[in-house]
Short mmCIF file of C-alpha atoms in Angstrom, two decimals:
data_model
loop_
_atom_site.label_atom_id
_atom_site.label_comp_id
_atom_site.label_asym_id
_atom_site.label_seq_id
_atom_site.Cartn_x
_atom_site.Cartn_y
_atom_site.Cartn_z
CA MET A 1 18.42 -14.92 46.43
CA ILE A 2 16.77 -18.29 45.81
CA LYS A 3 16.27 -17.42 42.14
CA ALA A 4 19.95 -16.49 41.81
CA LEU A 5 21.01 -19.77 43.43
CA ARG A 6 18.74 -21.72 41.11
CA GLN A 7 20.20 -19.88 38.13
CA LEU A 8 23.71 -20.65 39.39
CA TRP A 9 22.85 -24.31 39.96
CA ARG A 10 21.76 -24.63 36.31
CA SER A 11 25.39 -24.11 35.32
CA VAL A 12 27.14 -27.41 34.56
CA GLY A 13 30.46 -25.84 35.51
CA PHE A 14 29.15 -24.81 38.93
CA ARG A 15 27.68 -28.26 39.60
CA LEU A 16 30.89 -30.03 38.59
CA ALA A 17 32.95 -27.66 40.72
CA PHE A 18 30.56 -28.11 43.65
CA TYR A 19 30.76 -31.89 43.42
CA TYR A 20 34.53 -31.65 43.06
CA GLY A 21 34.83 -29.42 46.13
CA LEU A 22 32.44 -31.65 48.07
CA LEU A 23 34.49 -34.72 47.15
CA VAL A 24 37.71 -33.02 48.23
CA ALA A 25 36.09 -31.91 51.51
CA ILE A 26 34.82 -35.42 52.22
CA THR A 27 38.23 -36.87 51.40
CA MET A 28 39.96 -34.41 53.73
CA LEU A 29 37.48 -34.99 56.53
CA ALA A 30 37.82 -38.76 56.12
CA ALA A 31 41.62 -38.45 56.29
CA LEU A 32 41.34 -36.24 59.37
CA ALA A 33 38.94 -38.69 60.99
CA ILE A 34 41.44 -41.49 60.43
CA VAL A 35 44.24 -39.35 61.85
CA TYR A 36 42.07 -38.48 64.85
CA MET A 37 41.21 -42.12 65.51
CA GLN A 38 44.83 -43.13 65.16
CA THR A 39 46.10 -40.38 67.45
CA VAL A 40 43.54 -39.00 69.88
CA GLY A 41 41.55 -42.22 69.99
CA VAL A 42 44.60 -44.39 70.58
CA LEU A 43 45.98 -41.96 73.18
CA GLN A 44 42.68 -41.92 75.01
CA GLN A 45 42.43 -45.68 75.10
CA ARG A 46 46.02 -45.91 76.27
CA MET A 47 45.33 -43.33 78.98
CA VAL A 48 42.23 -45.21 80.19
CA ARG A 49 44.23 -48.43 80.40
CA GLN A 50 47.07 -46.75 82.27
CA VAL A 51 44.72 -45.12 84.79
CA GLY A 52 42.87 -48.39 85.30
CA ALA A 53 46.11 -50.31 85.73
CA SER A 54 47.41 -47.72 88.22
CA MET A 55 44.16 -47.88 90.21
CA GLN A 56 44.27 -51.65 90.29
CA GLN A 57 47.93 -51.63 91.38
CA LEU A 58 47.22 -49.18 94.20
CA MET A 59 44.23 -51.19 95.41
CA VAL A 60 46.45 -54.29 95.58
CA ARG A 61 48.99 -52.29 97.55
CA TYR A 62 46.19 -51.08 99.89
CA GLU A 63 45.12 -54.64 100.56
CA ALA A 64 48.73 -55.61 101.29
CA ARG A 65 50.03 -52.64 103.28
CA GLY A 66 47.06 -50.40 103.93
CA ALA A 67 46.79 -46.64 103.38
CA ASP A 68 50.42 -46.05 104.32
CA GLY A 69 51.55 -48.38 101.55
CA VAL A 70 49.33 -46.55 99.03
CA ALA A 71 50.72 -43.19 100.16
CA GLY A 72 54.27 -44.45 99.69
CA GLU A 73 53.48 -45.84 96.27
CA ILE A 74 51.90 -42.51 95.19
CA GLY A 75 54.99 -40.66 96.38
CA ASN A 76 57.26 -42.95 94.38
CA ALA A 77 55.08 -42.54 91.22
CA LEU A 78 55.17 -38.74 91.42
CA SER A 79 58.92 -38.62 91.99
CA ASP A 80 60.15 -41.16 89.46
CA GLY A 81 60.12 -38.59 86.57
CA ARG A 82 57.95 -40.73 84.28
CA ASN A 83 54.74 -38.98 83.14
CA SER A 84 54.85 -36.88 86.31
CA ASP A 85 53.40 -33.88 84.46
CA ASN A 86 50.30 -35.85 83.46
CA GLU A 87 49.74 -38.23 86.37
CA ILE A 88 47.15 -37.31 88.99
CA TYR A 89 46.89 -38.96 92.39
CA LEU A 90 45.02 -38.18 95.58
CA LEU A 91 44.62 -40.18 98.79
CA THR A 92 42.41 -38.82 101.59
CA ASP A 93 41.46 -40.06 105.02
CA ARG A 94 37.94 -40.43 106.35
CA GLU A 95 37.81 -36.71 107.26
CA GLY A 96 38.77 -35.77 103.70
CA HIS A 97 42.27 -34.59 104.51
CA ARG A 98 44.94 -35.25 101.94
CA ARG A 99 47.50 -37.86 102.87
CA ALA A 100 49.30 -38.10 99.51
CA GLY A 101 48.97 -36.91 95.89
CA ASN A 102 49.25 -33.80 93.79
CA LEU A 103 45.65 -32.52 93.85
CA ASP A 104 44.90 -29.48 95.98
CA GLN A 105 41.37 -30.64 96.84
CA MET A 106 38.93 -33.44 96.34
CA PRO A 107 37.03 -33.28 93.00
CA SER A 108 33.34 -32.50 93.32
CA LEU A 109 30.47 -34.79 92.37
CA ALA A 110 32.28 -38.05 93.04
CA PRO A 111 30.81 -40.87 90.87
CA ASP A 112 30.26 -44.46 91.76
CA ALA A 113 33.37 -46.50 92.42
CA GLY A 114 35.29 -47.48 89.32
CA ASP A 115 33.68 -45.05 86.88
CA GLY A 116 35.99 -42.89 84.78
CA VAL A 117 34.87 -39.28 84.32
CA HIS A 118 36.16 -35.93 83.11
CA ARG A 119 36.40 -33.31 85.84
CA ARG A 120 37.91 -29.92 86.46
CA VAL A 121 40.55 -30.30 89.16
CA VAL A 122 43.03 -27.98 90.87
CA ARG A 123 46.63 -29.15 90.73
CA ALA A 124 49.51 -27.01 91.96
CA GLY A 125 47.21 -24.02 91.98
CA GLN A 126 46.11 -24.51 88.33
CA THR A 127 42.69 -25.63 87.14
CA VAL A 128 42.89 -28.36 84.50
CA ILE A 129 40.60 -30.91 82.87
CA ALA A 130 41.45 -34.46 83.89
CA TYR A 131 40.24 -38.00 83.42
CA LEU A 132 39.63 -39.48 86.88
CA VAL A 133 38.81 -42.79 88.47
CA MET A 134 37.70 -42.42 92.13
CA ARG A 135 37.25 -45.31 94.51
CA PRO A 136 36.30 -45.26 98.25
CA LEU A 137 38.51 -47.23 100.61
CA PRO A 138 37.34 -49.55 103.43
CA ASP A 139 38.78 -47.17 106.07
CA GLY A 140 36.53 -44.35 104.85
CA GLY A 141 39.16 -42.62 102.80
CA MET A 142 39.10 -41.96 99.01
CA LEU A 143 41.61 -42.88 96.34
CA VAL A 144 41.71 -40.83 93.11
CA VAL A 145 43.83 -41.78 90.09
CA GLY A 146 43.74 -39.72 86.90
CA HIS A 147 45.46 -38.20 83.91
CA ASP A 148 45.85 -34.59 82.80
CA LEU A 149 44.06 -34.03 79.44
CA ARG A 150 45.91 -30.91 78.34
CA ASP A 151 48.07 -32.80 75.83
CA GLN A 152 45.02 -34.55 74.42
CA GLU A 153 43.18 -31.24 74.16
CA SER A 154 46.13 -29.79 72.25
CA ILE A 155 45.95 -32.64 69.77
CA GLU A 156 42.17 -32.24 69.45
CA SER A 157 42.63 -28.51 68.88
CA LEU A 158 45.21 -29.28 66.22
CA VAL A 159 42.81 -31.66 64.48
CA ALA A 160 40.02 -29.06 64.70
CA SER A 161 42.31 -26.44 63.16
CA ALA A 162 43.24 -28.88 60.42
CA SER A 163 39.53 -29.56 59.79
CA ALA A 164 38.83 -25.83 59.53
CA ALA A 165 41.78 -25.45 57.14
CA ALA A 166 40.44 -28.35 55.10
CA GLY A 167 37.05 -26.66 54.94
CA ILE A 168 38.64 -23.40 53.76
CA VAL A 169 40.63 -25.29 51.15
CA ALA A 170 37.44 -27.00 49.96
CA VAL A 171 35.68 -23.63 49.63
CA LEU A 172 38.63 -22.19 47.73
CA LEU A 173 38.65 -25.23 45.47
CA LEU A 174 34.92 -24.76 44.93
CA ILE A 175 35.37 -21.11 43.95
CA GLY A 176 38.44 -21.72 41.84
CA GLY A 177 37.01 -24.90 40.37
CA THR A 178 33.82 -23.07 39.38
CA PHE A 179 35.84 -20.49 37.48
CA VAL A 180 38.11 -23.10 35.84
CA PHE A 181 35.27 -25.45 34.93
CA ARG A 182 33.13 -22.63 33.54
CA GLN A 183 36.03 -21.34 31.46
CA GLU A 184 36.83 -24.80 30.17
CA LEU A 185 33.21 -25.63 29.37
CA GLU A 186 32.67 -22.23 27.75
CA ARG A 187 35.74 -22.80 25.61
CA SER A 188 34.61 -26.28 24.58
CA VAL A 189 30.82 -25.89 24.48
CA GLY A 190 30.55 -22.17 23.73
CA ALA A 191 31.62 -22.61 20.10
CA VAL A 192 29.02 -25.35 19.62
CA ARG A 193 26.30 -23.25 21.27
CA ARG A 194 27.10 -20.12 19.26
CA THR A 195 27.17 -22.09 16.02
CA ALA A 196 23.82 -23.71 16.85
CA ALA A 197 22.32 -20.27 17.54
CA ARG A 198 23.52 -18.93 14.18
CA ILE A 199 22.20 -21.99 12.37
CA ALA A 200 18.84 -21.63 14.13
CA ALA A 201 18.79 -18.02 12.89
CA GLY A 202 19.08 -19.25 9.30
CA GLU A 203 22.85 -19.22 8.69
CA LEU A 204 22.96 -22.84 7.62
CA GLN A 205 26.49 -22.59 6.24
CA GLU A 206 27.97 -22.06 9.73
CA ARG A 207 30.15 -24.78 11.25
CA VAL A 208 31.85 -25.33 14.60
CA ALA A 209 35.42 -24.03 14.50
CA PRO A 210 37.92 -26.79 15.43
CA SER A 211 39.38 -26.27 18.90
CA GLY A 212 42.70 -27.93 18.08
CA GLN A 213 42.36 -30.28 21.06
CA GLU A 214 42.10 -34.07 20.98
CA ASP A 215 39.43 -34.65 23.60
CA GLU A 216 35.78 -35.66 23.75
CA PHE A 217 34.63 -32.16 22.83
CA ALA A 218 36.75 -32.24 19.69
CA LEU A 219 35.06 -35.50 18.68
CA LEU A 220 31.69 -33.88 19.40
CA GLU A 221 32.58 -30.88 17.24
CA HIS A 222 33.59 -33.20 14.39
CA ASP A 223 30.36 -35.21 14.67
CA ILE A 224 28.23 -32.05 14.78
CA ASN A 225 29.94 -30.63 11.71
CA ALA A 226 29.44 -33.91 9.87
CA MET A 227 25.76 -33.92 10.87
CA LEU A 228 25.33 -30.31 9.71
CA ASP A 229 27.00 -31.08 6.39
CA ARG A 230 24.62 -33.98 5.85
CA ILE A 231 21.57 -31.93 6.84
CA GLN A 232 22.55 -29.05 4.56
CA SER A 233 23.19 -31.47 1.72
CA LEU A 234 19.72 -32.98 2.10
CA MET A 235 18.05 -29.59 2.45
CA ASP A 236 19.92 -28.19 -0.54
CA GLY A 237 18.82 -31.18 -2.56
CA VAL A 238 15.17 -30.74 -1.63
CA ARG A 239 15.27 -26.99 -2.18
CA HIS A 240 17.08 -27.37 -5.47
CA VAL A 241 14.44 -29.75 -6.77
CA SER A 242 11.50 -27.60 -5.67
CA ASN A 243 13.15 -24.34 -6.76
CA THR A 244 14.16 -25.77 -10.10
CA ILE A 245 10.67 -27.08 -10.73
CA ALA A 246 9.10 -23.77 -9.71
CA HIS A 247 11.58 -21.67 -11.70
CA ASP A 248 11.72 -23.83 -14.82
CA LEU A 249 7.97 -24.25 -15.02
CA ARG A 250 7.23 -20.56 -14.54
CA THR A 251 8.45 -19.64 -18.03
CA PRO A 252 6.48 -22.29 -19.95
CA LEU A 253 3.43 -21.54 -17.82
CA THR A 254 3.67 -17.87 -18.75
CA ARG A 255 3.93 -18.80 -22.43
CA VAL A 256 0.91 -21.09 -22.20
CA LEU A 257 -1.09 -18.34 -20.45
CA VAL A 258 -0.19 -15.83 -23.17
CA ARG A 259 -1.28 -18.22 -25.89
CA LEU A 260 -4.51 -19.13 -24.10
CA ARG A 261 -5.36 -15.46 -23.63
CA ALA A 262 -4.73 -14.94 -27.36
CA VAL A 263 -6.99 -17.87 -28.15
CA GLU A 264 -9.63 -16.50 -25.73
CA ALA A 265 -9.48 -13.09 -27.41
CA GLY A 266 -9.91 -14.67 -30.88
CA LEU A 267 -13.05 -16.61 -29.95
CA ASP A 268 -16.39 -15.00 -30.76
CA GLY A 269 -19.68 -15.37 -28.96
CA ALA A 270 -20.63 -18.45 -31.02
CA ASN A 271 -17.89 -20.43 -29.38
CA ALA A 272 -19.11 -19.95 -25.80
CA PRO A 273 -18.29 -23.51 -24.60
CA GLN A 274 -14.75 -23.27 -25.95
CA ARG A 275 -14.39 -19.78 -24.51
CA GLU A 276 -15.46 -21.05 -21.04
CA SER A 277 -13.03 -23.94 -21.25
CA VAL A 278 -10.19 -21.64 -22.16
CA ALA A 279 -11.11 -19.25 -19.33
CA THR A 280 -11.14 -22.15 -16.85
CA ALA A 281 -7.73 -23.31 -18.06
CA ILE A 282 -6.39 -19.78 -17.71
CA ARG A 283 -7.64 -19.51 -14.09
CA GLU A 284 -6.12 -22.86 -13.13
CA LEU A 285 -2.79 -21.98 -14.71
CA GLU A 286 -2.81 -18.61 -12.94
CA GLU A 287 -3.33 -20.38 -9.61
CA LEU A 288 -0.48 -22.72 -10.46
CA ALA A 289 1.73 -19.73 -11.26
CA VAL A 290 0.79 -18.13 -7.94
CA MET A 291 1.72 -21.37 -6.12
CA PHE A 292 5.12 -21.48 -7.85
CA GLU A 293 5.66 -17.82 -6.95
CA LYS A 294 4.96 -18.56 -3.29
CA LEU A 295 7.33 -21.52 -3.33
CA LEU A 296 10.08 -19.31 -4.71
CA GLN A 297 9.33 -16.66 -2.10
CA ILE A 298 9.52 -19.24 0.70
CA ALA A 299 12.83 -20.53 -0.68
CA GLU A 300 14.21 -16.98 -0.83
CA VAL A 301 13.15 -16.29 2.77
CA GLU A 302 14.56 -19.58 4.10
CA ALA A 303 17.87 -18.85 2.38
CA GLY A 304 18.10 -15.59 4.38
CA ALA A 305 18.71 -13.50 1.28
CA ARG A 306 16.88 -10.47 2.74
CA ARG A 307 18.44 -10.48 6.19
CA GLN A 308 20.72 -7.57 5.26
CA GLN A 309 17.67 -5.29 4.91
CA PHE A 310 16.61 -5.62 8.56
CA ALA A 311 15.72 -2.40 10.40
CA PRO A 312 13.40 -1.42 13.28
CA VAL A 313 9.81 -2.07 12.19
CA ALA A 314 6.69 -0.78 13.99
CA LEU A 315 4.33 -3.76 14.14
CA HIS A 316 1.42 -1.54 15.22
CA VAL A 317 1.76 0.45 11.99
CA ILE A 318 1.77 -2.77 9.97
CA ALA A 319 -1.37 -3.89 11.84
CA ASP A 320 -3.06 -0.58 11.01
CA ASP A 321 -2.16 -0.82 7.31
CA VAL A 322 -3.22 -4.46 6.95
CA ALA A 323 -6.50 -3.84 8.78
CA GLU A 324 -7.24 -0.90 6.49
CA LEU A 325 -6.36 -2.99 3.42
CA TYR A 326 -8.75 -5.82 4.36
CA GLU A 327 -11.52 -3.63 5.74
CA ALA A 328 -13.48 -3.71 2.48
CA VAL A 329 -12.99 -7.47 2.10
CA ALA A 330 -14.28 -8.09 5.62
CA GLU A 331 -17.27 -5.81 5.04
CA ALA A 332 -18.14 -7.63 1.83
CA GLN A 333 -18.12 -10.97 3.71
CA GLY A 334 -20.21 -9.61 6.57
CA ILE A 335 -17.32 -9.93 9.06
CA ALA A 336 -16.57 -7.35 11.73
CA LEU A 337 -12.85 -6.53 11.48
CA LEU A 338 -11.75 -4.91 14.75
CA ARG A 339 -8.44 -3.19 15.43
CA GLU A 340 -7.52 -3.80 19.05
CA PRO A 341 -6.37 -0.75 21.11
CA THR A 342 -2.98 0.28 19.79
CA ASP A 343 0.01 -0.93 21.80
CA HIS A 344 3.33 0.09 20.29
CA ALA A 345 5.56 -2.86 19.41
CA VAL A 346 8.83 -2.48 17.49
CA ALA A 347 10.84 -5.41 16.14
CA LEU A 348 13.96 -5.70 13.99
CA GLY A 349 13.13 -7.03 10.54
CA ASP A 350 12.00 -6.54 6.96
CA ARG A 351 8.83 -4.46 6.81
CA ASP A 352 7.55 -5.95 3.55
CA LEU A 353 8.04 -9.53 4.71
CA LEU A 354 6.35 -8.87 8.07
CA ALA A 355 3.48 -7.03 6.38
CA GLY A 356 3.02 -9.97 4.03
CA ALA A 357 3.01 -12.38 6.97
CA ALA A 358 0.40 -10.28 8.83
CA ALA A 359 -1.73 -10.11 5.66
CA ASN A 360 -1.53 -13.90 5.31
CA LEU A 361 -2.76 -14.42 8.87
CA LEU A 362 -5.60 -11.93 8.46
CA ASP A 363 -6.59 -13.42 5.09
CA ASN A 364 -6.77 -16.90 6.64
CA ALA A 365 -8.84 -15.63 9.58
CA LEU A 366 -11.33 -13.89 7.27
CA LYS A 367 -11.49 -16.94 5.03
CA TYR A 368 -12.22 -19.54 7.73
CA ALA A 369 -14.30 -17.31 10.01
CA GLY A 370 -16.43 -16.17 7.08
CA ASN A 371 -17.06 -19.73 5.94
CA SER A 372 -18.19 -20.81 9.41
CA ARG A 373 -21.03 -18.37 10.03
CA ALA A 374 -22.37 -14.89 9.22
CA GLY A 375 -21.52 -12.03 11.55
CA ALA A 376 -18.13 -13.40 12.59
CA THR A 377 -15.55 -11.16 14.26
CA VAL A 378 -11.84 -10.94 13.52
CA ARG A 379 -9.43 -8.94 15.68
CA ILE A 380 -5.90 -7.78 14.90
CA GLY A 381 -3.62 -6.17 17.47
CA THR A 382 -0.08 -5.72 18.74
CA CYS A 383 1.56 -5.73 22.15
CA THR A 384 4.89 -6.05 23.92
CA VAL A 385 5.19 -8.82 26.52
CA ASP A 386 8.37 -9.72 28.45
CA GLY A 387 10.66 -8.06 25.93
CA ARG A 388 8.89 -9.62 22.94
CA ALA A 389 7.01 -7.74 20.21
CA GLN A 390 3.81 -9.54 19.23
CA LEU A 391 1.29 -9.17 16.41
CA PHE A 392 -1.82 -11.33 16.75
CA VAL A 393 -4.89 -12.12 14.66
CA GLN A 394 -7.86 -13.72 16.41
CA ASP A 395 -11.20 -14.94 15.06
CA ASP A 396 -14.28 -16.42 16.69
CA GLY A 397 -14.75 -19.14 14.10
CA PRO A 398 -14.92 -22.91 14.69
CA GLY A 399 -11.23 -23.21 15.56
CA ILE A 400 -9.23 -26.32 14.68
CA PRO A 401 -8.86 -29.80 16.21
CA SER A 402 -6.05 -30.20 18.74
CA ALA A 403 -4.32 -32.76 16.53
CA ALA A 404 -4.00 -30.20 13.72
CA TYR A 405 -1.87 -27.69 15.67
CA GLU A 406 1.38 -29.55 15.05
CA HIS A 407 0.80 -29.49 11.27
CA LEU A 408 0.09 -25.77 10.96
CA GLY A 409 2.84 -24.14 8.92
CA GLU A 410 3.72 -27.26 6.92
CA ARG A 411 3.87 -26.83 3.19
CA PHE A 412 0.70 -27.84 1.32
CA TYR A 413 -1.11 -28.71 4.57
CA ARG A 414 -4.76 -27.68 4.34
CA LEU A 415 -7.24 -28.23 7.14
CA ASP A 416 -10.28 -27.81 4.89
CA ARG A 417 -9.81 -29.01 1.32
CA SER A 418 -13.03 -27.29 0.23
CA THR A 419 -11.59 -23.86 1.04
CA PRO A 420 -9.62 -22.28 -1.85
CA GLY A 421 -5.86 -22.16 -1.38
CA HIS A 422 -2.62 -24.07 -1.81
CA GLY A 423 -1.55 -24.69 1.79
CA LEU A 424 1.45 -22.36 1.43
CA GLY A 425 0.22 -19.25 3.29
CA LEU A 426 1.15 -20.35 6.80
CA ALA A 427 4.32 -22.01 5.49
CA SER A 428 5.33 -18.60 4.13
CA VAL A 429 4.53 -16.94 7.48
CA GLN A 430 6.51 -19.62 9.31
CA ALA A 431 9.55 -19.01 7.09
CA VAL A 432 9.35 -15.22 7.56
CA VAL A 433 9.06 -15.52 11.34
CA ALA A 434 11.96 -18.00 11.52
CA LEU A 435 14.09 -15.63 9.43
CA HIS A 436 13.45 -12.93 12.06
CA GLY A 437 14.40 -15.23 14.94
CA GLY A 438 10.83 -15.36 16.26
CA ARG A 439 8.07 -17.85 16.88
CA LEU A 440 4.69 -18.42 15.25
CA ARG A 441 2.19 -19.53 17.91
CA PHE A 442 -1.35 -20.79 17.60
CA ASP A 443 -3.69 -20.80 20.59
CA ASP A 444 -7.28 -21.87 21.11
CA ALA A 445 -9.33 -18.65 21.45
CA ARG A 446 -12.48 -20.54 22.59
CA PRO A 447 -14.14 -19.98 20.23
CA GLY A 448 -11.87 -19.57 17.28
CA LEU A 449 -8.12 -19.45 16.75
CA CYS A 450 -5.48 -16.92 17.74
CA ALA A 451 -2.34 -16.74 15.58
CA CYS A 452 0.54 -14.75 17.04
CA ILE A 453 3.83 -13.58 15.51
CA ASP A 454 6.28 -13.33 18.41
CA LEU A 455 9.54 -11.45 17.68
CA PRO A 456 12.44 -10.04 19.71
CA VAL A 457 12.07 -6.34 20.48
CA ALA A 458 14.39 -4.09 18.46
CA ASP A 459 17.15 -2.48 20.52
CA SER A 460 16.44 1.18 21.13
#
């Protein structure tokens, strides 16, 4: 229940609707409070003044004409037709017998003289709530002056009913407002969110469809589209330069390699120094050709050209194949390559690209673990965690400094310059994983490093 409420509270539409409903409820309650003060409050004050004035008038009459004068005055007040339904009077003698008034009996728990209280009284055979002022007389009798509160209770009940209605209206506004706000926000923000998701998946040509409105969200959509156009222009420029360089240089490099191999083949044993120089040049040019090939592959992956070939891929089968492929390499380097217990994990993707990414991670682990010490151990395994298919490669080598984690996957970044390579292996893996809508994570294995390809599970 608490989790569901927290999830609901994360919705901007729900929060706006809640605040809107709360504001309406507060406004209604404030208006009702003002109405109450201007009606019930004023009536009560007026009633208290009237009862006090009547008590004072009767006490003056008592001082002038005694109890008989008070009895006559009470009779006149009850028979004059003004407020007779609400006025309450009672005059008793010292024995408690009624001499005048409209109460059937003396109210219980008489307070000190002059205090106004609310009491249940019996008048004409009916029990009612009344406001009373009771004062003892010098002759031992008691004078009671009061006011029936039934009209005031009716008004208070009316205000309470109005408050309840206001609360119901506020709840209905909250429910309706939640629906309206969510629909409006989904209409305005949903297009932006869906476009951002497609762009994050590699569809960089996507743009936010204009809503046709002239509000703040329309301005936001325009600004986002302008930003995306600028970003794509910059990225296209960078990719065009790198792709052009890689593509245009590949042909002359191939020609130079062919000619150098012809020169190498024409040299005899007497020209050993020249032959060695040519062989060195051939190796360096071959490495340069491999680097250009990787750059082109990364560009192809980032462009999403192979997304149409996606199908369910068994990561555990890829892990088995890659481990078998590198088993001889690990044995030659004195590294124990262990296949973790098989846990089936199926993701949607391109099998060749994912196999290449797994091979890159395993090659890196063997390279750095083998350089650190003899008898190193490298593990490769797969698992499914929280609806995510994972393939991980873990070594027990020296690991990497904490500051280097944020640079892993950048093009041409190399942690150890003495280790052979071009700094494009992890960049290629990063591009493949991004194409599949996944994440490439690196964790400290203590000792060593754990690289994990985390992908969404393929729908069954």
